């Protein structure tokens, strides 16, 4: 599906030192799983790490969970294709939403002591919205875990020449081993380790790449002379990225479509991310985790997008592909950029670190999907609808069984992805649409006490349907509306948001609201201020206060935007 | 292991399981291997790939420094879990066991 280059071109010249470095990494991964198992004594330990982790750990895990295959391969490909405009996915499409989650929404999640995002949904809106949310989330996680697993196996297959099915099973077994043993702690600690390995792999690759093209000045010169031209060196207005011809529309599309609806929907309601923050040891630490994560998130594009841009001018295959206007029948695609760059630039030794880094990133994605899935499956589906009121240990066992089952299903999905890649791409897009209306429902439900239970699920269903309709009409499928590139997804998300709000408000007016007493901790106006405050908030230093930290991050991300205007 | 702080509160040191020591060990091993590779085993041909920048050596040195910083942090501020939080947490786990609570 994604690594299109023939195996011959991409096979890396790894020697025993590289294999040794990769092997050491896997030994550490399993070691963390075994160490984390010792601290699991209740289901809360298994599913939410006993809510005991420091903010820097959950903060790094927060972004690491998202730093999977799609992110690294996809964003370096976008870098090669669109240049600096790709930075929007980080500076517009992630950081503001992460700050918003920490400042505004986390108090509801952490303060209400829910154990998952769907559980918040259940307490605020009852069964209908809960089922829509929990089921769509669980199915989507299995699918995405399968895609991550497939990418992991195919990179092993392409780079090292192992047969696909062996790579599939080994990769799945390793992820299974540590998530089933140590639960969320093992997944989170490994995500932190993975973060550093990914940086250790990509930072030197970026530096050696920049050295090769003659530094930042040399890169600018060569990109300016390549197809796409000097426009690829500035982030705004990003017309090539959004697919809108008018620069004004493009800016509006990026700010509202990507920056507001898509990214807020993803970052603030996706349990894969929120679960990491929920595992922190206090309210202020939970609020700090996405904010702390925002700082590295701002700088990750420099080691992901820039290598893609370097590959587009320094790697012969990719440069020719770009010159030829990205022909569909080419054996090379932009997705291969980072692998080609590794092949061309890295000596044995560093090559092993880079391979370990890529594998780390793919496993991070899959482990995050699986650990979020088993929590939602055990607490939200099994405990809520199938077997209530069992002793706590029972649900930890359910979680372990769910982890094994999820891994087996992911192997199945991965095999399916290997043969029907187009269907998988469509399905993945489809699940993306579940996120867009979620944000509308959550934010309305948190700040408007009148919103009713029926409005909860009706808004979600209507919003999702609206997004799917726009997507079907766009150039991606039928082509009735003339929006393509990434613009189709931006517009679909915006429609989902608006439809969700309209339907929710209309339905709320016609139905009975919930008892106000049952909404404490869930709705802003019905929650005493003290519920949202940490008892030791006053003792915190300025750099431990979520709002001040978020302010600094905001200034920094605006400065970055201006620097690459 | 348990010991008392000057304030008399019982604390529980996280012992061997501190993620910072894991990071320091792994990055440290990588750093040392890369420095050795960079100094003795990187061929001229490989150096030419990157226009004579010895990335093994420089990345290795960087990783050794990072590993040292993490180890220093872990030693300077060990992970401690105050005893009262553990008790609270254990009580919560017991409460979760109780089928009569929602």
XYZ file of C-alpha atoms in Angstrom:
667
model
C 0.000 0.000 0.000
C 2.500 2.580 0.959
C 6.073 1.571 0.247
C 5.834 1.392 -3.472
C 9.474 1.282 -4.483
C 10.695 -2.083 -5.585
C 12.411 -4.027 -2.881
C 15.695 -3.908 -4.712
C 15.954 -0.120 -4.528
C 15.041 0.172 -0.896
C 16.822 -2.792 0.669
C 19.093 -1.311 3.303
C 22.619 -2.499 3.671
C 22.262 -3.412 7.345
C 25.071 -5.397 8.979
C 25.332 -7.191 12.332
C 25.936 -3.985 14.293
C 22.622 -2.579 13.038
C 20.789 -5.791 13.922
C 22.418 -5.711 17.353
C 21.181 -2.160 17.988
C 17.650 -3.103 16.917
C 17.829 -6.218 19.109
C 18.931 -4.208 22.163
C 15.969 -1.925 21.644
C 13.516 -4.839 21.649
C 15.109 -6.227 24.807
C 14.446 -2.883 26.522
C 10.861 -2.806 25.285
C 10.145 -6.211 26.791
C 12.081 -5.330 29.948
C 9.789 -2.352 30.518
C 6.750 -4.596 30.084
C 8.053 -6.989 32.739
C 8.991 -4.211 35.177
C 5.616 -2.520 34.721
C 3.779 -5.773 35.439
C 5.094 -5.687 39.003
C 3.128 -2.546 39.732
C -0.244 -3.795 38.465
C -2.451 -4.598 41.461
C -5.882 -3.356 40.373
C -7.814 -2.711 37.185
C -7.130 1.009 37.600
C -3.408 0.183 37.563
C -3.839 -1.825 34.409
C -6.078 0.582 32.508
C -5.044 3.989 33.858
C -1.638 3.306 35.451
C -3.254 3.877 38.862
C -3.438 7.597 37.921
C 0.087 7.925 39.256
C 2.382 9.113 36.475
C 4.267 12.443 36.449
C 3.252 15.040 33.861
C 6.446 14.902 31.785
C 5.939 11.151 31.261
C 2.276 11.438 30.266
C 3.076 14.534 28.209
C 5.686 12.732 26.115
C 3.463 9.640 25.850
C 0.692 11.951 24.701
C 2.538 12.917 21.533
C 4.377 9.618 21.160
C 1.059 7.761 20.893
C 0.377 9.886 17.843
C 3.906 9.635 16.432
C 3.121 6.411 14.606
C 3.670 5.219 11.081
C 1.065 7.464 9.516
C 2.640 10.496 11.121
C 6.291 9.870 10.244
C 5.895 8.335 6.808
C 2.871 10.474 5.907
C 4.227 13.816 7.067
C 7.658 13.343 5.502
C 5.807 12.456 2.288
C 3.762 15.652 2.593
C 7.024 17.509 3.223
C 8.481 16.164 -0.001
C 5.260 16.999 -1.848
C 4.140 20.347 -0.362
C 7.204 21.654 1.506
C 6.934 23.925 4.541
C 3.120 24.143 4.318
C 3.090 20.682 5.911
C 4.045 22.418 9.175
C 0.362 23.389 9.456
C -0.436 19.847 10.541
C 1.629 20.510 13.650
C 1.415 24.241 14.348
C -2.218 24.739 13.334
C -3.540 21.192 13.317
C -2.239 20.021 16.696
C -0.755 22.536 19.119
C -3.791 24.835 19.628
C -6.087 21.836 20.197
C -3.643 20.284 22.670
C -3.500 23.527 24.632
C -7.301 23.771 24.574
C -7.584 20.220 25.879
C -5.264 21.017 28.782
C -6.781 24.363 29.696
C -10.504 23.879 29.062
C -11.499 20.241 28.709
C -9.189 18.217 30.935
C -10.815 19.505 34.162
C -14.039 17.786 33.078
C -12.348 14.530 32.149
C -10.084 14.268 35.145
C -12.353 16.007 37.644
C -15.369 13.787 36.936
C -13.174 10.719 37.591
C -14.447 8.959 34.494
C -12.176 6.190 33.274
C -12.580 6.826 29.557
C -13.924 9.392 27.119
C -16.964 7.248 26.221
C -17.699 6.966 29.945
C -17.930 10.750 30.097
C -20.348 10.506 27.207
C -22.467 7.982 29.122
C -22.668 10.095 32.250
C -23.470 13.247 30.347
C -25.831 11.850 27.705
C -26.716 8.283 28.680
C -26.749 5.078 26.681
C -27.446 6.215 23.096
C -24.503 8.565 22.685
C -22.326 6.222 24.726
C -22.934 3.267 22.435
C -22.321 5.330 19.284
C -19.077 6.650 20.742
C -17.763 3.453 22.383
C -18.526 1.149 19.470
C -17.204 3.419 16.727
C -14.093 4.075 18.781
C -13.438 0.393 19.517
C -13.867 -0.662 15.885
C -11.737 2.210 14.627
C -8.919 1.293 17.032
C -8.836 -2.304 15.794
C -8.675 -1.084 12.218
C -5.942 1.479 12.860
C -3.943 -1.000 14.956
C -4.076 -3.328 11.946
C -2.854 -0.590 9.624
C 0.011 0.308 11.968
C 0.927 -3.355 12.231
C 0.849 -3.765 8.474
C 3.132 -0.761 8.010
C 5.520 -2.105 10.638
C 5.650 -5.515 8.974
C 6.034 -4.092 5.503
C 8.947 -1.891 6.551
C 10.693 -4.906 8.047
C 9.914 -6.773 4.859
C 11.241 -4.041 2.569
C 14.266 -3.017 4.595
C 15.501 -6.326 5.870
C 13.930 -8.790 3.476
C 12.029 -10.858 6.038
C 8.799 -12.408 4.673
C 5.746 -10.275 5.428
C 3.917 -12.850 7.529
C 6.900 -13.505 9.789
C 7.379 -9.779 10.383
C 3.649 -9.454 11.087
C 3.595 -12.136 13.729
C 6.829 -11.128 15.438
C 5.834 -7.464 15.611
C 2.390 -8.355 16.956
C 3.858 -10.730 19.532
C 6.175 -8.047 20.897
C 3.439 -5.420 21.223
C 1.136 -8.015 22.766
C 3.769 -9.139 25.249
C 4.285 -5.755 26.811
C 0.737 -4.383 26.667
C -0.811 -7.567 28.080
C 1.778 -7.751 30.867
C 2.062 -4.207 32.052
C -1.145 -2.610 30.784
C -1.159 1.115 30.214
C 1.995 1.748 32.280
C 4.006 -0.501 29.992
C 2.514 1.171 26.927
C 3.158 4.659 28.311
C 6.709 4.003 29.547
C 7.516 2.449 26.207
C 6.051 5.453 24.431
C 8.403 7.704 26.384
C 11.371 5.516 25.457
C 10.155 5.402 21.867
C 10.000 9.171 21.762
C 13.703 9.427 22.512
C 14.639 6.661 20.089
C 12.613 8.324 17.327
C 14.399 11.618 17.998
C 17.761 9.814 18.166
C 16.981 8.346 14.744
C 15.541 11.359 12.969
C 17.607 14.243 14.340
C 20.962 12.928 13.042
C 19.261 12.008 9.744
C 18.045 15.595 9.402
C 21.452 17.041 10.298
C 23.384 14.843 7.897
C 20.783 15.603 5.213
C 21.149 19.335 5.734
C 24.931 18.970 5.601
C 24.562 17.133 2.307
C 22.441 19.821 0.617
C 24.596 22.668 1.902
C 22.726 23.689 5.039
C 19.404 25.520 5.342
C 20.506 28.045 2.689
C 21.369 25.261 0.266
C 18.041 23.522 0.876
C 16.124 26.749 0.228
C 18.026 27.333 -2.984
C 17.417 23.804 -4.284
C 13.745 23.692 -3.276
C 13.235 27.090 -4.901
C 14.611 25.697 -8.160
C 12.574 22.463 -7.984
C 8.922 21.914 -9.039
C 6.630 23.747 -6.657
C 9.213 26.509 -6.441
C 9.837 29.068 -3.706
C 6.194 28.800 -2.609
C 7.148 25.546 -0.877
C 9.353 27.509 1.496
C 6.563 29.437 3.170
C 3.773 28.017 5.287
C 0.988 30.415 4.242
C -1.337 30.509 2.322
C -0.737 26.819 1.604
C -2.929 26.661 -1.512
C -1.225 23.501 -2.797
C -1.923 21.747 0.497
C -5.561 22.759 0.883
C -6.439 22.472 -2.799
C -8.269 25.830 -2.752
C -7.181 28.155 -5.516
C -7.969 31.346 -3.685
C -5.341 32.168 -1.036
C -7.992 33.705 1.243
C -10.176 30.587 1.116
C -7.086 28.478 1.653
C -6.191 30.329 4.859
C -9.802 30.078 6.079
C -9.901 26.383 5.178
C -6.673 25.634 7.010
C -7.524 27.670 10.109
C -11.130 26.492 10.518
C -11.166 23.120 8.777
C -7.807 21.761 9.862
C -7.021 23.996 12.826
C -10.407 24.129 14.469
C -12.761 21.301 13.567
C -10.475 18.446 12.473
C -7.760 18.895 15.033
C -9.997 19.805 17.982
C -12.132 16.773 17.167
C -9.091 14.537 17.115
C -7.001 15.808 20.013
C -9.691 16.648 22.539
C -12.010 13.641 22.219
C -9.782 10.807 21.026
C -9.381 8.477 23.978
C -6.015 7.221 22.691
C -4.647 10.663 23.530
C -6.819 11.599 26.503
C -6.107 8.273 28.225
C -2.458 9.269 28.548
C -3.345 12.474 30.371
C -5.897 10.645 32.549
C -3.054 8.470 33.855
C -1.368 11.443 35.535
C -1.074 11.837 39.270
C -3.073 15.030 39.858
C -5.499 17.396 38.209
C -2.764 19.901 37.413
C -0.514 17.140 36.017
C -3.383 15.882 33.843
C -3.931 19.389 32.504
C -0.191 19.853 32.018
C 0.343 16.659 29.990
C -1.071 17.846 26.655
C 0.499 21.268 27.253
C 3.926 19.770 27.957
C 3.420 17.571 24.891
C 2.756 20.675 22.806
C 6.367 21.850 23.160
C 8.051 18.842 21.496
C 5.118 18.664 19.087
C 6.078 22.097 17.737
C 9.578 20.937 16.921
C 8.901 17.414 15.644
C 8.133 18.702 12.122
C 11.729 19.897 11.894
C 12.910 16.287 12.032
C 9.999 14.822 10.020
C 8.987 17.375 7.381
C 12.486 18.739 6.664
C 13.925 15.248 5.857
C 11.052 14.830 3.388
C 11.958 18.140 1.768
C 15.632 17.145 1.661
C 14.737 13.827 0.031
C 12.782 15.673 -2.659
C 15.960 17.422 -3.818
C 18.799 15.145 -2.696
C 17.504 11.626 -3.430
C 17.605 10.910 -7.177
C 14.525 8.671 -7.254
C 12.323 11.077 -5.294
C 13.580 14.158 -7.141
C 12.835 12.517 -10.517
C 9.393 11.504 -9.285
C 8.688 15.099 -8.287
C 10.082 16.444 -11.606
C 7.770 14.086 -13.476
C 4.776 15.478 -11.553
C 4.229 12.421 -9.323
C 3.026 9.975 -12.016
C 0.601 7.325 -10.774
C 2.431 4.459 -12.470
C 5.777 5.255 -10.819
C 7.458 2.566 -8.738
C 8.505 5.292 -6.268
C 6.154 7.427 -4.156
C 6.637 10.269 -1.685
C 6.021 7.749 1.087
C 9.438 6.253 0.357
C 11.265 9.559 0.984
C 12.558 8.907 4.455
C 13.671 5.354 3.642
C 15.606 6.528 0.590
C 17.240 9.219 2.653
C 18.358 6.629 5.214
C 19.724 4.419 2.448
C 21.666 7.258 0.850
C 23.111 8.970 3.902
C 23.499 6.746 6.925
C 26.518 4.549 7.678
C 26.176 1.238 9.542
C 25.615 2.030 13.175
C 23.452 5.086 12.697
C 21.458 2.980 10.234
C 20.607 0.527 13.011
C 19.430 3.366 15.262
C 17.286 4.718 12.436
C 15.670 1.319 11.782
C 15.026 0.912 15.517
C 13.498 4.399 15.546
C 11.107 3.645 12.696
C 10.045 0.355 14.269
C 9.615 2.138 17.597
C 7.331 4.643 15.975
C 5.157 1.992 14.353
C 4.902 -0.022 17.551
C 4.049 3.113 19.535
C 1.062 3.651 17.292
C -0.178 0.109 17.539
C 0.341 -0.224 21.307
C -1.534 3.032 21.846
C -4.493 1.782 19.799
C -4.567 -1.509 21.639
C -4.257 -0.084 25.138
C -7.056 2.409 24.454
C -9.170 -0.342 22.898
C -8.877 -2.703 25.858
C -9.937 0.026 28.298
C -13.007 0.995 26.295
C -13.869 -2.630 25.651
C -13.539 -3.671 29.304
C -15.039 -0.674 31.104
C -17.418 0.738 28.513
C -18.704 -2.303 26.710
C -18.137 -5.380 28.860
C -18.666 -3.897 32.329
C -21.497 -1.576 31.229
C -23.528 -3.835 28.981
C -22.442 -7.433 29.436
C -21.294 -8.348 32.939
C -21.821 -5.752 35.650
C -20.701 -5.816 39.266
C -17.900 -8.344 39.088
C -14.847 -7.989 41.351
C -12.170 -5.622 40.107
C -9.690 -8.407 39.264
C -12.210 -9.817 36.826
C -12.043 -6.687 34.662
C -8.237 -6.744 34.623
C -8.477 -10.290 33.218
C -11.064 -9.131 30.685
C -8.602 -6.408 29.704
C -5.810 -8.944 29.184
C -8.049 -11.186 27.093
C -9.230 -8.148 25.101
C -5.584 -7.253 24.446
C -4.862 -10.708 23.053
C -8.048 -10.687 20.974
C -7.335 -7.179 19.665
C -3.849 -8.235 18.591
C -5.157 -11.296 16.759
C -7.816 -9.161 15.050
C -5.143 -6.586 14.156
C -3.135 -9.335 12.434
C -6.285 -10.162 10.487
C -6.875 -6.510 9.576
C -3.235 -6.179 8.557
C -3.494 -9.175 6.243
C -6.659 -7.672 4.798
C -4.895 -4.315 4.342
C -2.137 -6.076 2.437
C -4.576 -7.232 -0.234
C -7.261 -4.523 -0.274
C -5.393 -1.296 0.331
C -8.018 0.979 -1.242
C -10.815 -0.246 0.977
C -8.624 0.319 4.005
C -7.885 3.882 2.956
C -11.605 4.567 2.556
C -12.452 2.981 5.891
C -9.768 4.999 7.630
C -11.148 8.210 6.144
C -14.599 7.134 7.238
C -13.558 6.656 10.840
C -11.947 10.073 10.727
C -15.458 11.441 10.294
C -16.556 10.106 13.663
C -14.125 12.499 15.321
C -15.372 15.701 13.732
C -18.874 15.859 15.274
C -17.616 14.495 18.624
C -15.949 17.766 19.477
C -19.168 19.689 18.789
C -21.173 17.368 21.045
C -18.630 17.466 23.855
C -18.122 21.198 23.908
C -21.847 21.892 23.717
C -22.555 19.293 26.414
C -19.879 20.701 28.719
C -21.072 24.286 28.575
C -24.830 24.059 27.931
C -26.750 22.335 30.699
C -29.964 22.315 28.656
C -28.543 19.854 26.080
C -30.467 16.584 26.334
C -29.590 12.910 26.092
C -31.410 12.466 22.782
C -29.563 15.477 21.363
C -26.318 13.725 22.328
C -26.643 10.800 19.988
C -28.793 12.539 17.356
C -26.169 15.270 16.894
C -23.385 12.706 16.547
C -25.212 10.627 13.973
C -26.371 13.654 11.942
C -22.914 15.250 12.013
C -21.185 12.059 10.891
C -23.737 11.615 8.102
C -23.149 15.214 6.969
C -19.385 14.647 6.788
C -19.762 11.423 4.857
C -22.123 13.121 2.382
C -19.685 15.952 1.647
C -16.838 13.491 1.284
C -18.823 11.343 -1.180
C -19.679 14.452 -3.232
C -16.085 15.757 -3.224
C -13.426 14.972 -5.810
C -12.205 12.085 -3.689
C -15.234 10.026 -4.741
C -17.898 11.443 -7.074
C -16.498 14.869 -7.868
C -19.800 16.795 -7.712
C -18.207 19.517 -5.560
C -14.911 20.827 -6.861
C -12.710 20.403 -3.817
C -9.828 18.009 -3.758
C -6.398 17.570 -2.143
C -6.774 17.917 1.625
C -9.543 20.512 1.231
C -12.274 17.862 0.955
C -11.512 16.561 4.437
C -11.423 20.129 5.845
C -14.855 20.970 4.418
C -16.349 17.615 5.456
C -15.193 18.187 9.025
C -16.562 21.717 9.106
C -19.950 20.499 7.830
C -19.991 17.768 10.492
C -19.389 20.374 13.180
C -22.100 22.761 12.005
C -24.696 20.023 11.408
C -23.988 18.524 14.824
C -24.497 21.899 16.567
C -27.720 22.684 14.680
C -29.249 19.235 15.232
C -28.192 19.145 18.901
C -29.720 22.543 19.628
C -32.937 21.735 17.743
C -33.393 18.337 19.396
C -32.572 19.748 22.853
C -35.366 22.287 22.479
C -37.856 19.513 21.786
C -36.768 17.049 24.492
C -36.476 17.050 28.289
C -33.083 17.956 29.808
C -31.391 15.734 32.408
C -31.728 16.380 36.147
C -29.296 19.150 37.060
C -28.094 17.232 40.114
C -26.766 14.415 37.918
C -24.586 16.800 35.904
C -22.140 17.947 38.566
C -18.586 17.667 37.255
C -19.909 17.247 33.714
C -21.320 20.691 32.930
C -19.422 23.885 33.637
C -22.208 25.942 35.207
C -23.306 23.099 37.503
C -19.862 22.278 38.870
C -18.464 24.056 41.945
C -15.167 25.769 41.064
C -13.371 23.723 43.722
C -13.994 20.487 41.829
C -11.731 21.736 39.066
C -8.946 22.889 41.335
C -6.066 20.932 42.608
C -5.819 21.113 46.402
C -2.134 22.037 46.037
C -2.592 24.369 43.066
C -1.294 27.320 45.087
C 2.002 25.578 45.892
C 2.852 25.098 42.238
C 5.695 27.033 40.654
C 4.785 29.180 37.629
C 6.095 26.541 35.223
C 3.810 23.958 36.789
C 0.658 26.006 36.230
C -1.251 24.790 33.177
C -2.571 28.146 31.974
C 0.769 29.962 32.176
C 2.520 27.090 30.442
C -0.149 27.080 27.735
C 0.335 30.827 27.264
C 4.058 30.320 26.639
C 3.348 27.521 24.167
C 0.860 29.704 22.314
C 3.331 32.578 21.967
C 5.983 30.147 20.754
C 3.767 28.548 18.111
C 2.679 31.955 16.816
C 6.348 32.947 16.601
C 7.100 29.775 14.604
C 4.259 30.574 12.208
C 5.604 34.078 11.695
C 9.162 32.822 11.215
C 8.107 30.652 8.271
C 5.535 33.030 6.815
C 11.914 -0.060 49.755
C 10.588 2.364 52.344
C 12.269 5.060 54.364
C 11.321 8.284 56.109
C 11.783 11.827 54.846
C 12.951 14.564 57.214
C 9.292 15.568 57.617
C 8.627 12.108 58.978
C 6.344 11.020 56.157
C 6.932 7.509 54.949
C 7.867 7.431 51.298
C 8.308 4.596 48.914
C 11.172 4.831 46.459
C 10.379 3.539 42.998
C 13.681 1.633 43.050
C 14.957 0.110 39.828
C 11.869 1.046 37.868
C 12.529 4.595 36.906
C 11.949 5.188 33.208
C 14.782 7.751 33.235
C 17.364 5.066 34.042
C 15.981 2.960 31.196
C 16.280 5.879 28.789
C 19.801 6.644 30.037
C 20.885 3.005 29.630
C 19.498 2.503 26.137
C 20.618 5.851 24.732
C 23.963 5.402 26.512
C 24.583 1.985 24.916
C 23.626 3.407 21.518
C 25.938 6.362 22.050
C 28.950 4.224 22.964
C 28.419 1.823 20.051
C 28.080 4.749 17.626
C 31.206 6.509 18.928
C 33.222 3.283 18.551
C 31.787 2.782 15.060
C 32.536 6.393 14.172
C 36.120 6.281 15.396
C 37.213 2.896 14.089
C 34.748 1.228 11.753
C 33.225 3.826 9.443
C 34.751 3.371 5.987
C 35.799 6.260 3.765
C 33.137 5.145 1.342
C 30.456 5.519 4.007
C 31.851 8.895 5.021
C 31.651 10.040 1.415
C 27.896 9.286 1.405
C 27.394 12.199 3.737
C 30.079 14.498 2.331
C 32.565 13.522 5.038
C 30.384 14.291 8.033
C 31.074 11.523 10.556
C 27.486 11.210 11.745
C 28.187 8.048 13.758
C 30.725 9.913 15.862
C 28.726 13.095 16.381
C 25.355 11.434 16.950
C 27.077 8.986 19.320
C 28.639 11.800 21.338
C 25.291 13.567 21.503
C 23.599 10.417 22.780
C 26.263 9.856 25.443
C 25.703 13.401 26.723
C 21.894 12.938 26.709
C 22.225 9.640 28.568
C 24.455 11.279 31.191
C 21.916 14.075 31.668
C 19.080 11.600 32.213
C 21.107 9.564 34.682
C 22.066 12.722 36.546
C 18.414 13.780 36.730
C 17.373 10.346 38.007
C 20.039 10.464 40.735
C 19.392 14.091 41.643
C 15.626 13.622 42.006
C 14.715 9.978 42.613
C 11.079 8.930 42.138
C 9.316 8.858 45.481
C 5.766 7.778 46.128
C 4.437 9.239 49.399
C 2.996 6.535 51.664
C -0.393 8.238 52.101
C -0.989 8.209 48.343
C -0.289 4.531 48.198
C -2.698 3.884 51.023
C -5.345 5.986 49.304
C -4.743 4.168 46.084
C -4.950 0.734 47.690
C -8.153 1.762 49.396
C -9.556 2.815 46.048
C -8.608 -0.531 44.556
C -10.437 -2.259 47.414
C -13.423 -0.005 46.918
C -13.501 -0.974 43.257
C -13.623 -4.569 44.382
C -16.756 -3.850 46.339
C -19.708 -4.753 44.135
C -22.106 -2.521 46.083
C -20.542 0.740 44.908
C -21.584 1.948 41.467
